[in-house]
Amino acid sequence: MQVEGKQYRTVWLEGSTLHLINQPMIPHRFQVVTMARYNDTAKAITDMVVRGAGAIGATGALGMAQAVLQAPDEGFHEFIAKAANVLRGTRPTAQNLFYGISKVLDAVQEAGDNIPDARKAARAAAQDVADDDAENCRAIGQNGLPLFHHGIRVSTHCNAGWLAFVDWGSALSPVYAAHRAGLTPHVWVDETRPRLQGARLTAWELAQEGVSHQVVADNASGYLMRNGQVDLVIVGSDRIAANGDVANKIGTYTSALAAKANGIPFFVAAPTTTIDPDCPSGDSIPIEIRTQDEVRYVWGWSDDGRFTRVRITPDASPGHNPAFDVTPASLISGIITEKGIIEATTRAVTSVARS
Amino acid sequence: MQVEGKQYRTVWLEGSTLHLINQPMIPHRFQVVTMARYNDTAKAITDMVVRGAGAIGATGALGMAQAVLQAPDEGFHEFIAKAANVLRGTRPTAQNLFYGISKVLDAVQEAGDNIPDARKAARAAAQDVADDDAENCRAIGQNGLPLFHHGIRVSTHCNAGWLAFVDWGSALSPVYAAHRAGLTPHVWVDETRPRLQGARLTAWELAQEGVSHQVVADNASGYLMRNGQVDLVIVGSDRIAANGDVANKIGTYTSALAAKANGIPFFVAAPTTTIDPDCPSGDSIPIEIRTQDEVRYVWGWSDDGRFTRVRITPDASPGHNPAFDVTPASLISGIITEKGIIEATTRAVTSVARS
């Protein structure tokens, strides 16, 4: 997508140098950081300079290719094996990370003992991972576009935009497609406490693209729906169970309840790689409980421009911080994938995951 | 209620000096401020040193009494009339404020031309307003108590505790009653963005009283309900329509939807003065849209102890900030009043308002 008139992806490789958009600095500053060596890239994943399933997967693949390009001829395979371990250890629960790394390792293995061929194959395989992610997201945008009409008002939660992928995003991709088609969508951006990915990342993406939007407290989205100010809800997903239940950022469930109560279509947008056919239902999806300090403190920019935190609770009051929730399939109007819009049913979900 | 082992109300009069708990400083510091003259009291209401319907009503009454006590014998009635105008102008939409002031003015009028009698009557009338508020809230606690069982887990939104009234509170009064009865309730405190009355005031109240609690992002309350971690929801109210629809802090509606979807009782606690029999339904209740800066900035305490704000949105992104929402009567299990628990129906609500 464009930033200040220039085209960007969240991550890319030039020679053997990896480039990343520094996401924690958004929206305060747009900054591209470069990683000279694969272990710099690994540290950037750990430090969440890059986040979002698709973006992490591509960074893992490109970081792995970086290692292959930089591995010495002597001890070539040992260097690569060690690099794979380092990269795999950065975000231990990120399915896309393992996928991206293994795609590059497979390519290296196929190249056999020819080191120049292995380097070429690694770069190509990593580039494929990144390109596939971007292309899947672009297709999600096109497939979601028929849901939009002129002047549509869309509510979204968290950040499922291009910053979470290589390009385009999942939930925001149809919004961008609609915007470029001249349909002038307006987006209600849930701020998405506690980590505020909506207020920071989604709002910034939409502002860059010139899409009309307003940030609201998460508490306001139900009111807006009941008040007739929302035509469509689209959210992303962290994992889709075989029965169509969807795990996504905490707060997605209440947004879906409000949509259902007010007859508003509620769609999930995700590449089919998000489907976990081995997970029978949402009840099997473990919910990460994160540090209570994310509730007790809010991070932002002070009036003098420092990124800093303020405490909002009494010292004596503990917090509780579940990071995701599960929206049952019965509340979901459909799932927008790169292969088309499917119903949130066992038959549709398992069939698209197999195709 | 007790603070650091000492008994407090939110507002009280000693001689002709008015005392107020300085609410914006909570939870960072507990501080009582004194208002020597009625116009200091008026300024404290405007500046929201005191907030909450019951607390504002009592402060208006006690501030009016303060003016009567301080009015010179010469021009006594002119002084009082002017003071009433000043006090009425502090929070132009606060129904309880007008009620408190008029009670004192009525008492002065009944006393006729005897100025010492008028002063005595004004003090007594104002004290009655404050005492009635405290007593109504205490009765709400006793009436709500049968809803509690041992170890109950209660979700609440915003601050409907004693800081919003003279004492005890509305939604929190049954919690305090249950706690004192040894039922060891646990309270899930919605932080209540954008103004964070839950994280600041409700959490502080519960910590002072030693009630077990945890603060959660507003997004988490639906998850907790679906996850079987909530037995009861109790919230306060800003206005109750004749048909039982309830206006309350933004986010109450989605909490009610989640309770309904998960078979959890959802109660509103309020003195019957909150009922507006002239308002046929929630659709007639105007919703205040407040400054978008409450969404774009978060106020709290920096690590070095300053009360300061941080910006959480891009400069280019506007916000939208509806302050209240309406929960339809169909989602409400009952209304806990000082006269007992009533159904959220036209018959029950209008009958209790008339009694």
XYZ file of C-alpha atoms in Angstrom:
710
model
C 0.000 0.000 0.000
C 1.020 3.641 -0.305
C 2.629 5.673 2.446
C 3.356 9.302 1.691
C 2.925 8.586 -2.016
C 5.304 5.596 -2.114
C 4.451 1.897 -2.436
C 5.338 -0.350 0.518
C 5.034 -3.889 1.787
C 5.477 -4.600 5.506
C 8.648 -6.625 4.799
C 11.000 -7.131 1.833
C 14.514 -8.314 0.981
C 17.040 -6.268 -1.018
C 20.198 -8.244 -1.684
C 20.630 -9.927 1.678
C 19.295 -6.976 3.693
C 15.809 -7.294 5.144
C 13.596 -4.208 5.413
C 10.730 -3.864 7.884
C 8.192 -1.180 8.694
C 8.795 -0.346 12.359
C 5.260 -1.006 13.603
C 5.566 0.048 17.274
C 6.366 3.594 16.070
C 3.045 3.866 14.210
C 1.127 6.204 14.208
C 3.714 8.549 15.692
C 6.312 8.099 12.967
C 6.695 6.059 9.769
C 10.103 4.417 9.742
C 11.673 1.552 7.777
C 14.331 -0.374 9.668
C 16.912 -2.655 8.041
C 18.238 -5.966 9.335
C 21.718 -6.764 8.008
C 21.856 -10.357 9.339
C 19.263 -13.058 9.998
C 19.722 -12.800 13.772
C 18.789 -9.105 13.591
C 15.638 -10.229 11.801
C 14.969 -12.821 14.503
C 15.286 -10.154 17.179
C 12.884 -7.883 15.261
C 10.258 -10.650 15.297
C 10.759 -11.242 19.038
C 10.574 -7.511 19.758
C 7.369 -7.232 17.679
C 8.850 -4.685 15.282
C 6.706 -6.791 12.944
C 3.429 -8.441 14.071
C 0.392 -10.041 12.433
C 0.176 -13.631 11.175
C 0.886 -13.020 7.484
C 3.624 -10.470 8.122
C 5.376 -12.756 10.619
C 5.196 -15.693 8.194
C 6.782 -13.689 5.392
C 9.432 -12.239 7.716
C 10.292 -15.764 8.881
C 10.644 -16.945 5.284
C 12.657 -13.914 4.150
C 14.808 -14.089 7.316
C 15.484 -17.748 6.557
C 16.460 -16.862 2.979
C 18.702 -14.148 4.413
C 20.476 -16.809 6.483
C 20.913 -19.042 3.422
C 22.353 -16.119 1.438
C 24.756 -15.268 4.265
C 25.770 -18.820 5.226
C 29.483 -19.545 4.557
C 30.219 -22.265 2.001
C 32.062 -24.145 4.726
C 29.524 -25.408 7.262
C 26.704 -24.192 4.988
C 24.056 -26.650 6.205
C 25.004 -26.361 9.887
C 24.691 -22.580 9.677
C 21.248 -22.919 8.106
C 20.030 -25.460 10.657
C 21.100 -23.179 13.487
C 19.446 -20.146 11.855
C 16.186 -22.095 11.468
C 16.212 -22.858 15.184
C 16.855 -19.244 16.089
C 14.062 -17.986 13.829
C 11.608 -20.654 14.997
C 12.230 -19.633 18.621
C 11.147 -16.017 18.149
C 7.339 -16.391 18.495
C 6.745 -19.954 19.639
C 3.020 -20.076 18.847
C 3.017 -18.456 15.391
C 1.865 -21.102 12.916
C 2.690 -18.933 9.882
C 6.264 -18.482 11.101
C 6.963 -22.227 11.020
C 5.274 -22.500 7.637
C 7.401 -19.713 6.130
C 10.666 -21.121 7.481
C 9.905 -24.663 6.343
C 9.076 -23.538 2.799
C 12.602 -22.111 2.481
C 14.257 -25.170 4.089
C 12.395 -27.449 1.675
C 13.710 -25.432 -1.279
C 17.268 -25.630 0.046
C 16.973 -29.380 0.489
C 15.669 -29.843 -3.044
C 18.687 -27.954 -4.409
C 20.941 -30.657 -2.950
C 24.658 -29.899 -2.608
C 24.830 -27.060 -5.147
C 25.209 -24.045 -2.883
C 24.572 -21.319 -5.507
C 21.414 -23.190 -6.552
C 20.356 -23.497 -2.902
C 20.760 -19.744 -2.429
C 18.714 -19.004 -5.532
C 16.012 -21.471 -4.497
C 15.820 -20.082 -0.952
C 15.336 -16.528 -2.176
C 12.679 -17.636 -4.647
C 10.802 -19.739 -2.071
C 10.774 -16.897 0.481
C 9.611 -14.465 -2.168
C 6.799 -16.898 -3.045
C 5.650 -16.966 0.600
C 5.497 -13.166 0.660
C 3.884 -12.897 -2.787
C 1.272 -15.563 -1.953
C 0.332 -13.713 1.213
C -0.072 -10.435 -0.656
C -2.001 -12.095 -3.500
C -4.347 -13.966 -1.134
C -5.121 -10.723 0.650
C -5.698 -8.905 -2.626
C -8.135 -11.659 -3.660
C -9.957 -11.340 -0.305
C -10.521 -7.694 -1.182
C -12.004 -8.530 -4.561
C -14.154 -11.317 -3.107
C -15.493 -9.049 -0.362
C -16.197 -6.126 -2.689
C -19.747 -7.271 -3.678
C -20.780 -6.779 -0.005
C -20.199 -3.033 -0.374
C -22.570 -0.367 -1.628
C -22.002 3.335 -2.094
C -21.533 5.207 1.184
C -21.491 2.018 3.248
C -20.601 2.350 6.942
C -18.352 -0.474 8.148
C -17.342 -1.355 11.690
C -14.056 -3.183 12.332
C -12.121 -4.386 15.365
C -8.370 -4.597 16.006
C -5.987 -4.400 13.026
C -6.552 -6.823 10.196
C -5.053 -4.471 7.641
C -1.979 -4.620 5.467
C 0.373 -4.065 8.427
C -0.677 -7.505 9.726
C 0.134 -9.136 6.375
C 2.558 -8.408 3.555
C 0.075 -6.188 1.746
C -3.682 -5.358 1.534
C -4.723 -7.097 4.782
C -7.745 -9.298 5.449
C -10.681 -7.348 6.977
C -9.463 -4.044 5.497
C -8.716 -5.430 2.025
C -12.363 -5.215 0.849
C -12.508 -1.710 2.349
C -9.504 -0.669 0.255
C -11.009 -2.328 -2.827
C -14.287 -0.475 -2.241
C -12.472 2.816 -1.653
C -10.518 2.435 -4.908
C -13.755 1.547 -6.700
C -15.118 4.935 -5.625
C -17.719 3.600 -3.169
C -16.567 6.053 -0.409
C -16.901 3.658 2.566
C -16.782 5.082 6.095
C -15.082 2.953 8.752
C -15.872 2.947 12.490
C -12.576 1.897 14.064
C -12.876 0.183 17.468
C -9.854 1.426 19.434
C -9.355 -2.192 20.640
C -8.229 -2.063 24.234
C -5.985 -3.076 25.776
C -3.283 -2.870 23.069
C -5.119 -0.305 20.917
C -4.302 -1.845 17.531
C -7.427 -0.179 16.115
C -6.646 3.331 17.366
C -3.007 3.061 16.308
C -2.650 0.810 13.285
C -6.061 0.601 11.613
C -6.661 4.343 11.973
C -3.205 5.068 10.569
C -3.686 2.712 7.603
C -7.031 4.279 6.738
C -5.654 7.805 7.093
C -2.761 6.952 4.739
C -5.166 5.551 2.168
C -7.566 8.489 2.527
C -10.470 6.302 3.683
C -13.060 8.182 5.759
C -13.035 6.864 9.337
C -13.598 7.666 13.012
C -12.074 6.003 16.047
C -14.519 4.982 18.788
C -14.186 3.447 22.239
C -14.956 -0.281 22.019
C -18.018 0.448 24.161
C -19.551 2.545 21.381
C -19.828 -0.046 18.607
C -23.018 -1.656 19.970
C -24.609 1.782 20.317
C -23.703 2.705 16.734
C -25.277 -0.526 15.475
C -28.487 -0.045 17.474
C -28.586 3.573 16.307
C -28.612 2.562 12.623
C -25.116 3.882 11.888
C -23.470 0.600 10.820
C -24.255 -1.359 7.625
C -21.601 -4.079 7.796
C -19.071 -5.502 10.261
C -15.820 -7.094 9.020
C -13.126 -8.463 11.312
C -10.047 -10.636 10.843
C -9.267 -13.912 12.574
C -6.427 -15.593 14.418
C -7.814 -19.099 13.991
C -10.928 -20.596 12.403
C -12.141 -23.945 13.768
C -13.526 -26.690 11.511
C -17.109 -25.835 12.541
C -16.737 -22.167 11.605
C -16.177 -20.784 15.129
C -13.684 -17.917 14.960
C -11.022 -16.865 17.438
C -10.068 -13.218 17.117
C -9.036 -10.259 19.263
C -10.931 -9.863 22.547
C -14.131 -7.891 21.963
C -14.971 -9.482 18.611
C -17.636 -11.643 20.281
C -19.641 -8.713 21.700
C -19.392 -6.928 18.357
C -20.893 -10.043 16.714
C -23.681 -10.189 19.338
C -24.578 -6.553 18.667
C -24.558 -7.125 14.895
C -26.855 -10.153 15.262
C -29.238 -8.267 17.582
C -29.537 -5.467 15.044
C -29.702 -7.499 11.824
C -26.321 -6.271 10.565
C -24.181 -8.659 8.458
C -21.084 -9.809 10.350
C -18.243 -11.128 8.162
C -14.843 -12.594 8.992
C -12.061 -12.080 6.421
C -9.076 -14.426 6.433
C -6.864 -16.409 4.074
C -7.670 -20.142 4.164
C -4.319 -20.722 5.915
C -6.095 -19.386 9.035
C -8.418 -22.412 9.050
C -7.338 -25.147 11.451
C -9.213 -28.272 10.302
C -7.794 -30.218 13.270
C -9.601 -27.910 15.680
C -13.193 -29.184 15.915
C -14.748 -26.066 17.488
C -13.958 -22.809 19.234
C -14.031 -24.593 22.582
C -10.728 -26.267 21.631
C -8.951 -22.985 20.941
C -6.785 -22.003 23.914
C -7.169 -18.349 24.916
C -3.933 -16.541 25.796
C -4.081 -14.621 29.086
C -1.579 -11.772 28.804
C 0.017 -9.567 31.467
C -2.421 -7.533 33.568
C -0.192 -4.499 33.056
C -1.703 -4.100 29.580
C -4.969 -3.283 31.388
C -3.421 -1.260 34.226
C -1.342 0.962 31.933
C -2.013 2.684 28.612
C 0.863 3.507 26.252
C 0.805 6.521 23.993
C 2.528 9.733 23.047
C 2.917 12.513 25.582
C 2.330 16.116 24.556
C 6.108 16.527 24.261
C 6.358 13.571 21.865
C 7.661 10.782 24.092
C 6.203 7.269 23.828
C 5.275 6.642 27.435
C 2.755 4.955 29.679
C 0.175 6.191 32.165
C -1.352 4.126 34.955
C -5.156 4.143 35.025
C -5.943 1.819 37.969
C -5.291 1.958 41.724
C -2.089 0.270 42.904
C -4.169 -2.160 44.955
C -6.363 -3.309 42.031
C -5.319 -6.320 39.962
C -6.329 -6.677 36.330
C -7.223 -9.626 34.119
C -6.313 -9.721 30.446
C -7.658 -12.389 28.103
C -6.288 -11.533 24.637
C -8.760 -13.335 22.363
C -12.328 -14.530 22.362
C -14.332 -16.992 20.315
C -17.265 -15.931 18.158
C -19.597 -18.874 17.525
C -20.320 -19.701 13.898
C -24.019 -18.966 14.456
C -23.213 -15.239 14.705
C -21.140 -15.162 11.497
C -22.754 -14.248 8.159
C -19.827 -15.595 6.145
C -16.055 -15.927 5.828
C -14.328 -13.972 3.070
C -11.345 -15.990 1.806
C -9.056 -15.795 -1.218
C -11.181 -18.587 -2.686
C -14.483 -16.762 -2.271
C -17.019 -16.117 0.491
C -17.959 -19.292 2.338
C -20.541 -20.068 4.996
C -19.363 -20.549 8.581
C -20.407 -24.205 8.567
C -18.443 -27.435 9.046
C -19.111 -28.505 5.448
C -17.989 -25.223 3.864
C -15.004 -24.628 6.146
C -13.525 -28.131 5.915
C -14.121 -28.290 2.171
C -12.302 -25.000 1.459
C -9.449 -26.012 3.794
C -8.965 -29.222 1.763
C -9.222 -27.613 -1.696
C -18.121 4.380 53.531
C -14.685 3.900 55.081
C -11.453 5.309 53.677
C -8.277 4.480 55.544
C -10.353 3.432 58.532
C -12.452 6.614 58.697
C -16.118 7.091 57.753
C -16.861 9.429 54.837
C -19.666 10.733 52.680
C -18.882 12.316 49.300
C -20.139 15.710 50.525
C -21.036 17.284 53.864
C -21.509 20.657 55.562
C -19.728 21.721 58.783
C -20.930 25.127 59.958
C -21.124 26.926 56.654
C -18.108 25.175 55.124
C -18.778 22.503 52.529
C -16.477 19.473 52.316
C -16.024 17.371 49.174
C -13.976 14.326 48.249
C -11.767 15.488 45.364
C -12.834 12.839 42.846
C -10.502 13.653 39.917
C -7.532 12.797 42.187
C -8.809 9.251 42.781
C -7.196 6.700 42.694
C -3.900 8.540 42.877
C -4.597 10.378 46.121
C -7.474 10.668 48.600
C -8.080 14.297 49.397
C -10.942 16.257 50.983
C -11.338 19.811 49.702
C -13.291 22.559 51.475
C -15.464 25.255 49.924
C -15.762 28.341 52.112
C -18.475 30.073 50.050
C -21.344 28.858 47.867
C -19.667 30.111 44.690
C -16.639 27.923 45.470
C -19.093 25.034 45.702
C -20.644 26.019 42.364
C -17.210 26.013 40.761
C -16.466 22.564 42.230
C -19.617 21.181 40.572
C -18.695 22.766 37.227
C -15.139 21.454 37.465
C -16.451 17.973 38.306
C -14.620 17.794 41.627
C -17.896 16.044 42.466
C -19.836 13.967 39.879
C -22.625 11.384 39.905
C -26.355 12.150 40.036
C -26.913 11.655 43.774
C -23.697 13.385 44.798
C -24.418 16.390 42.573
C -27.964 16.650 43.943
C -26.739 16.698 47.540
C -23.934 19.135 46.730
C -26.465 21.448 45.076
C -28.714 21.302 48.148
C -25.875 21.764 50.628
C -24.373 24.544 48.476
C -27.756 26.272 48.445
C -27.975 25.952 52.242
C -24.451 27.364 52.435
C -25.652 30.418 50.485
C -28.640 30.858 52.826
C -26.350 30.635 55.863
C -23.977 33.199 54.382
C -26.568 35.612 52.941
C -26.503 39.058 54.627
C -29.669 40.086 56.473
C -29.907 43.072 54.174
C -30.787 41.830 50.686
C -31.229 38.297 52.070
C -33.684 37.068 49.428
C -31.872 38.734 46.516
C -28.627 37.049 47.565
C -30.382 33.674 47.712
C -32.055 34.108 44.328
C -28.729 34.959 42.743
C -27.021 32.001 44.415
C -29.740 29.650 43.151
C -29.098 30.854 39.599
C -25.359 30.373 39.931
C -25.758 26.860 41.336
C -28.364 25.871 38.740
C -26.012 26.965 35.954
C -23.213 24.594 36.932
C -24.412 21.377 35.213
C -27.355 22.395 33.069
C -28.722 18.873 32.456
C -28.473 17.450 35.988
C -32.026 16.739 37.147
C -30.933 15.965 40.716
C -29.179 19.323 40.972
C -32.393 21.268 40.327
C -34.281 19.015 42.725
C -31.739 19.574 45.546
C -31.698 23.349 45.087
C -35.490 23.655 44.945
C -35.942 21.643 48.154
C -33.865 24.225 50.012
C -35.599 27.171 48.345
C -39.012 25.724 49.297
C -37.902 25.470 52.929
C -36.703 29.080 52.919
C -39.990 30.242 51.449
C -42.009 28.375 54.077
C -40.019 30.091 56.824
C -41.362 33.427 55.611
C -39.604 36.612 56.779
C -37.895 35.144 59.844
C -34.266 34.961 58.704
C -32.924 32.772 61.549
C -35.780 30.328 60.912
C -35.042 30.375 57.180
C -31.387 29.522 57.857
C -32.343 26.655 60.139
C -34.900 25.348 57.636
C -32.427 25.560 54.734
C -29.800 23.557 56.610
C -32.349 20.929 57.623
C -33.800 20.626 54.099
C -30.356 20.212 52.524
C -29.413 17.652 55.132
C -32.621 15.769 54.316
C -31.689 15.651 50.625
C -28.288 14.179 51.490
C -29.687 11.786 54.102
C -32.463 10.595 51.762
C -29.909 9.861 49.046
C -27.750 7.867 51.445
C -30.736 6.023 52.897
C -32.192 5.176 49.448
C -28.847 3.754 48.396
C -28.531 1.747 51.617
C -32.006 0.311 50.979
C -31.004 -0.604 47.396
C -28.183 -2.643 48.899
C -30.522 -4.517 51.204
C -33.074 -5.081 48.435
C -30.411 -6.422 46.060
C -28.806 -8.689 48.650
C -31.104 -11.707 47.981
C -29.638 -11.879 44.447
C -26.251 -12.802 45.929
C -24.923 -16.206 46.885
C -21.611 -17.143 48.450
C -18.641 -16.589 46.135
C -20.766 -14.870 43.469
C -18.931 -13.262 40.557
C -20.457 -9.922 39.560
C -19.720 -7.801 36.491
C -20.274 -4.035 36.632
C -19.772 -1.100 34.279
C -18.754 2.511 34.980
C -19.008 3.817 38.558
C -22.335 3.469 40.302
C -20.722 3.332 43.729
C -20.835 5.606 46.737
C -18.680 8.242 45.025
C -21.586 8.859 42.609
C -24.026 9.335 45.500
C -23.741 10.554 49.065
C -23.033 7.078 50.397
C -23.341 3.352 49.464
C -24.021 3.840 45.747
C -26.541 2.087 43.521
C -25.021 -0.856 41.604
C -22.269 -1.319 44.196
C -24.541 -1.030 47.233
C -25.724 -4.676 47.053
C -22.072 -5.694 46.546
C -21.112 -3.897 49.758
C -24.075 -5.425 51.567
C -23.054 -8.891 50.351
C -19.427 -8.302 51.305
C -20.411 -7.212 54.815
C -22.693 -10.255 55.068
C -19.625 -12.440 54.471
C -20.633 -13.664 51.006
C -17.168 -12.820 49.536
C -18.330 -11.516 46.147
C -15.779 -11.035 43.359
C -16.301 -8.069 41.036
C -15.189 -7.836 37.389
C -14.713 -4.098 36.880
C -15.123 -2.886 33.271
C -12.513 -0.140 32.899
C -15.197 1.926 31.064
C -13.517 3.810 28.269
C -13.299 6.562 27.417
C -13.368 8.230 30.860
C -12.303 5.111 32.797
C -14.678 5.546 35.738
C -14.493 1.789 36.341
C -10.695 1.536 36.371
C -10.366 4.630 38.546
C -13.373 5.005 40.828
C -15.039 1.597 41.069
C -11.705 -0.208 41.485
C -10.636 2.295 44.151
C -13.930 1.960 46.052
C -13.724 -1.826 46.037
C -10.060 -1.777 47.097
C -10.902 0.540 50.021
C -13.686 -1.751 51.138
C -11.568 -4.877 50.707
C -13.888 -6.406 48.081
C -12.138 -8.885 45.752
C -12.039 -7.496 42.216
C -10.162 -7.369 38.921
C -10.198 -4.634 36.306
C -10.777 -5.763 32.703
C -10.841 -4.049 29.324
C -14.460 -3.444 28.316
C -13.854 -5.912 25.483
C -13.365 -8.751 27.975
C -16.738 -8.761 29.711
C -18.536 -10.697 26.955
C -15.756 -13.287 26.945
C -15.959 -13.713 30.724
C -19.720 -14.266 30.489
C -19.424 -16.823 27.671
C -16.609 -18.508 29.590
C -18.835 -19.097 32.649
C -16.993 -16.618 34.880
C -19.881 -14.228 35.600
C -22.971 -15.028 37.706
C -24.659 -11.624 37.803
C -24.404 -8.218 36.131
C -25.418 -5.036 37.985
C -25.131 -1.548 36.546
C -26.427 1.882 37.514
C -28.559 4.205 35.396
C -28.675 7.832 34.322
C -32.330 7.749 33.336
C -35.054 5.100 33.284
C -37.899 5.572 30.778
C -41.517 4.756 31.625
C -41.348 1.485 29.646
C -38.264 0.259 31.539
C -35.636 1.144 28.918
C -32.472 2.289 30.681
C -29.942 4.932 29.649
C -26.539 4.373 31.188
C -22.842 4.786 30.390
C -21.827 3.779 26.854
C -21.103 0.027 26.733
C -23.939 -0.989 29.053
C -25.988 -2.179 26.069
C -23.381 -4.679 24.820
C -22.901 -5.950 28.361
C -26.666 -6.585 28.520
C -26.605 -8.363 25.144
C -23.812 -10.668 26.339
C -25.648 -11.388 29.593
C -28.843 -12.257 27.688
C -26.962 -14.499 25.223
C -25.418 -16.416 28.114
C -28.431 -16.634 30.449
C -26.880 -14.365 33.084
C -29.211 -12.115 35.150
C -28.769 -8.440 34.248
C -29.981 -5.963 36.884
C -30.107 -2.179 36.974
C -29.827 -0.519 40.408
C -31.153 3.013 40.868
C -33.190 5.119 43.264
C -36.715 5.763 41.963
C -35.735 9.421 41.430
C -33.899 8.142 38.327
C -37.226 7.166 36.735
C -38.545 9.726 34.260
C -42.244 8.896 33.838
C -42.554 11.629 31.183
C -40.121 9.772 28.953
C -42.121 7.063 27.161
C -39.167 4.934 25.973
C -35.414 4.899 25.492
C -35.848 6.322 21.999
C -36.827 9.649 23.601
C -33.658 9.883 25.692
C -31.158 12.236 24.031
C -27.629 10.812 23.919
C -24.850 13.274 24.736
C -21.993 13.284 22.201
C -18.870 14.422 24.066
C -15.532 15.732 22.783
C -13.608 13.335 20.539
C -10.475 14.114 22.556
C -11.751 11.731 25.249
C -11.231 8.966 22.669
C -7.996 10.330 21.177
C -6.270 10.817 24.534
C -6.074 8.758 27.728
C -5.429 10.443 31.074
C -3.535 8.713 33.855
C -0.526 8.877 36.134
C 2.966 8.861 34.683
C 5.677 6.767 36.297
C 6.929 9.930 38.009
C 3.497 10.634 39.501
C 2.133 13.354 37.262
C -1.505 13.253 36.090
C -1.030 13.557 32.366
C -2.410 12.476 29.032
C -1.095 10.351 26.180
C -2.364 10.425 22.613
C -3.324 7.022 21.190
C -4.568 7.908 17.679
C -2.958 9.390 14.565
C -3.211 13.169 14.219
C -5.210 12.696 11.022
C -7.852 10.400 12.576
C -11.014 11.907 14.052
C -12.889 10.209 16.886
C -16.549 9.917 17.813
C -17.687 9.850 21.410
C -21.283 9.014 22.372
C -21.370 9.065 26.196
C -24.434 6.920 26.927
C -26.446 4.160 25.343
C -29.914 2.729 25.853
C -30.493 -0.829 27.027
C -33.973 -2.009 26.024
C -36.192 -3.273 28.832
C -36.300 -6.730 27.199
C -32.657 -7.294 28.202
C -33.186 -6.265 31.851
C -33.962 -8.887 34.509
C -35.119 -6.289 37.007
C -34.544 -2.854 38.542
C -33.310 -2.717 42.137
C -34.794 0.375 43.822
C -35.095 1.591 47.409
C -38.688 0.325 47.271
C -37.750 -3.195 46.186
C -36.866 -5.003 42.967
C -39.296 -4.224 40.173
C -39.724 -5.583 36.662
C -38.579 -3.452 33.728
C -42.141 -3.062 32.451
C -44.355 -0.017 31.906
C -46.768 -1.135 34.630
C -44.092 -1.722 37.285
C -41.967 1.314 36.440
C -44.793 3.856 36.288
C -46.427 2.443 39.398
C -43.253 2.691 41.519
C -42.590 6.207 40.198
C -46.053 7.295 41.377
C -45.901 5.608 44.793
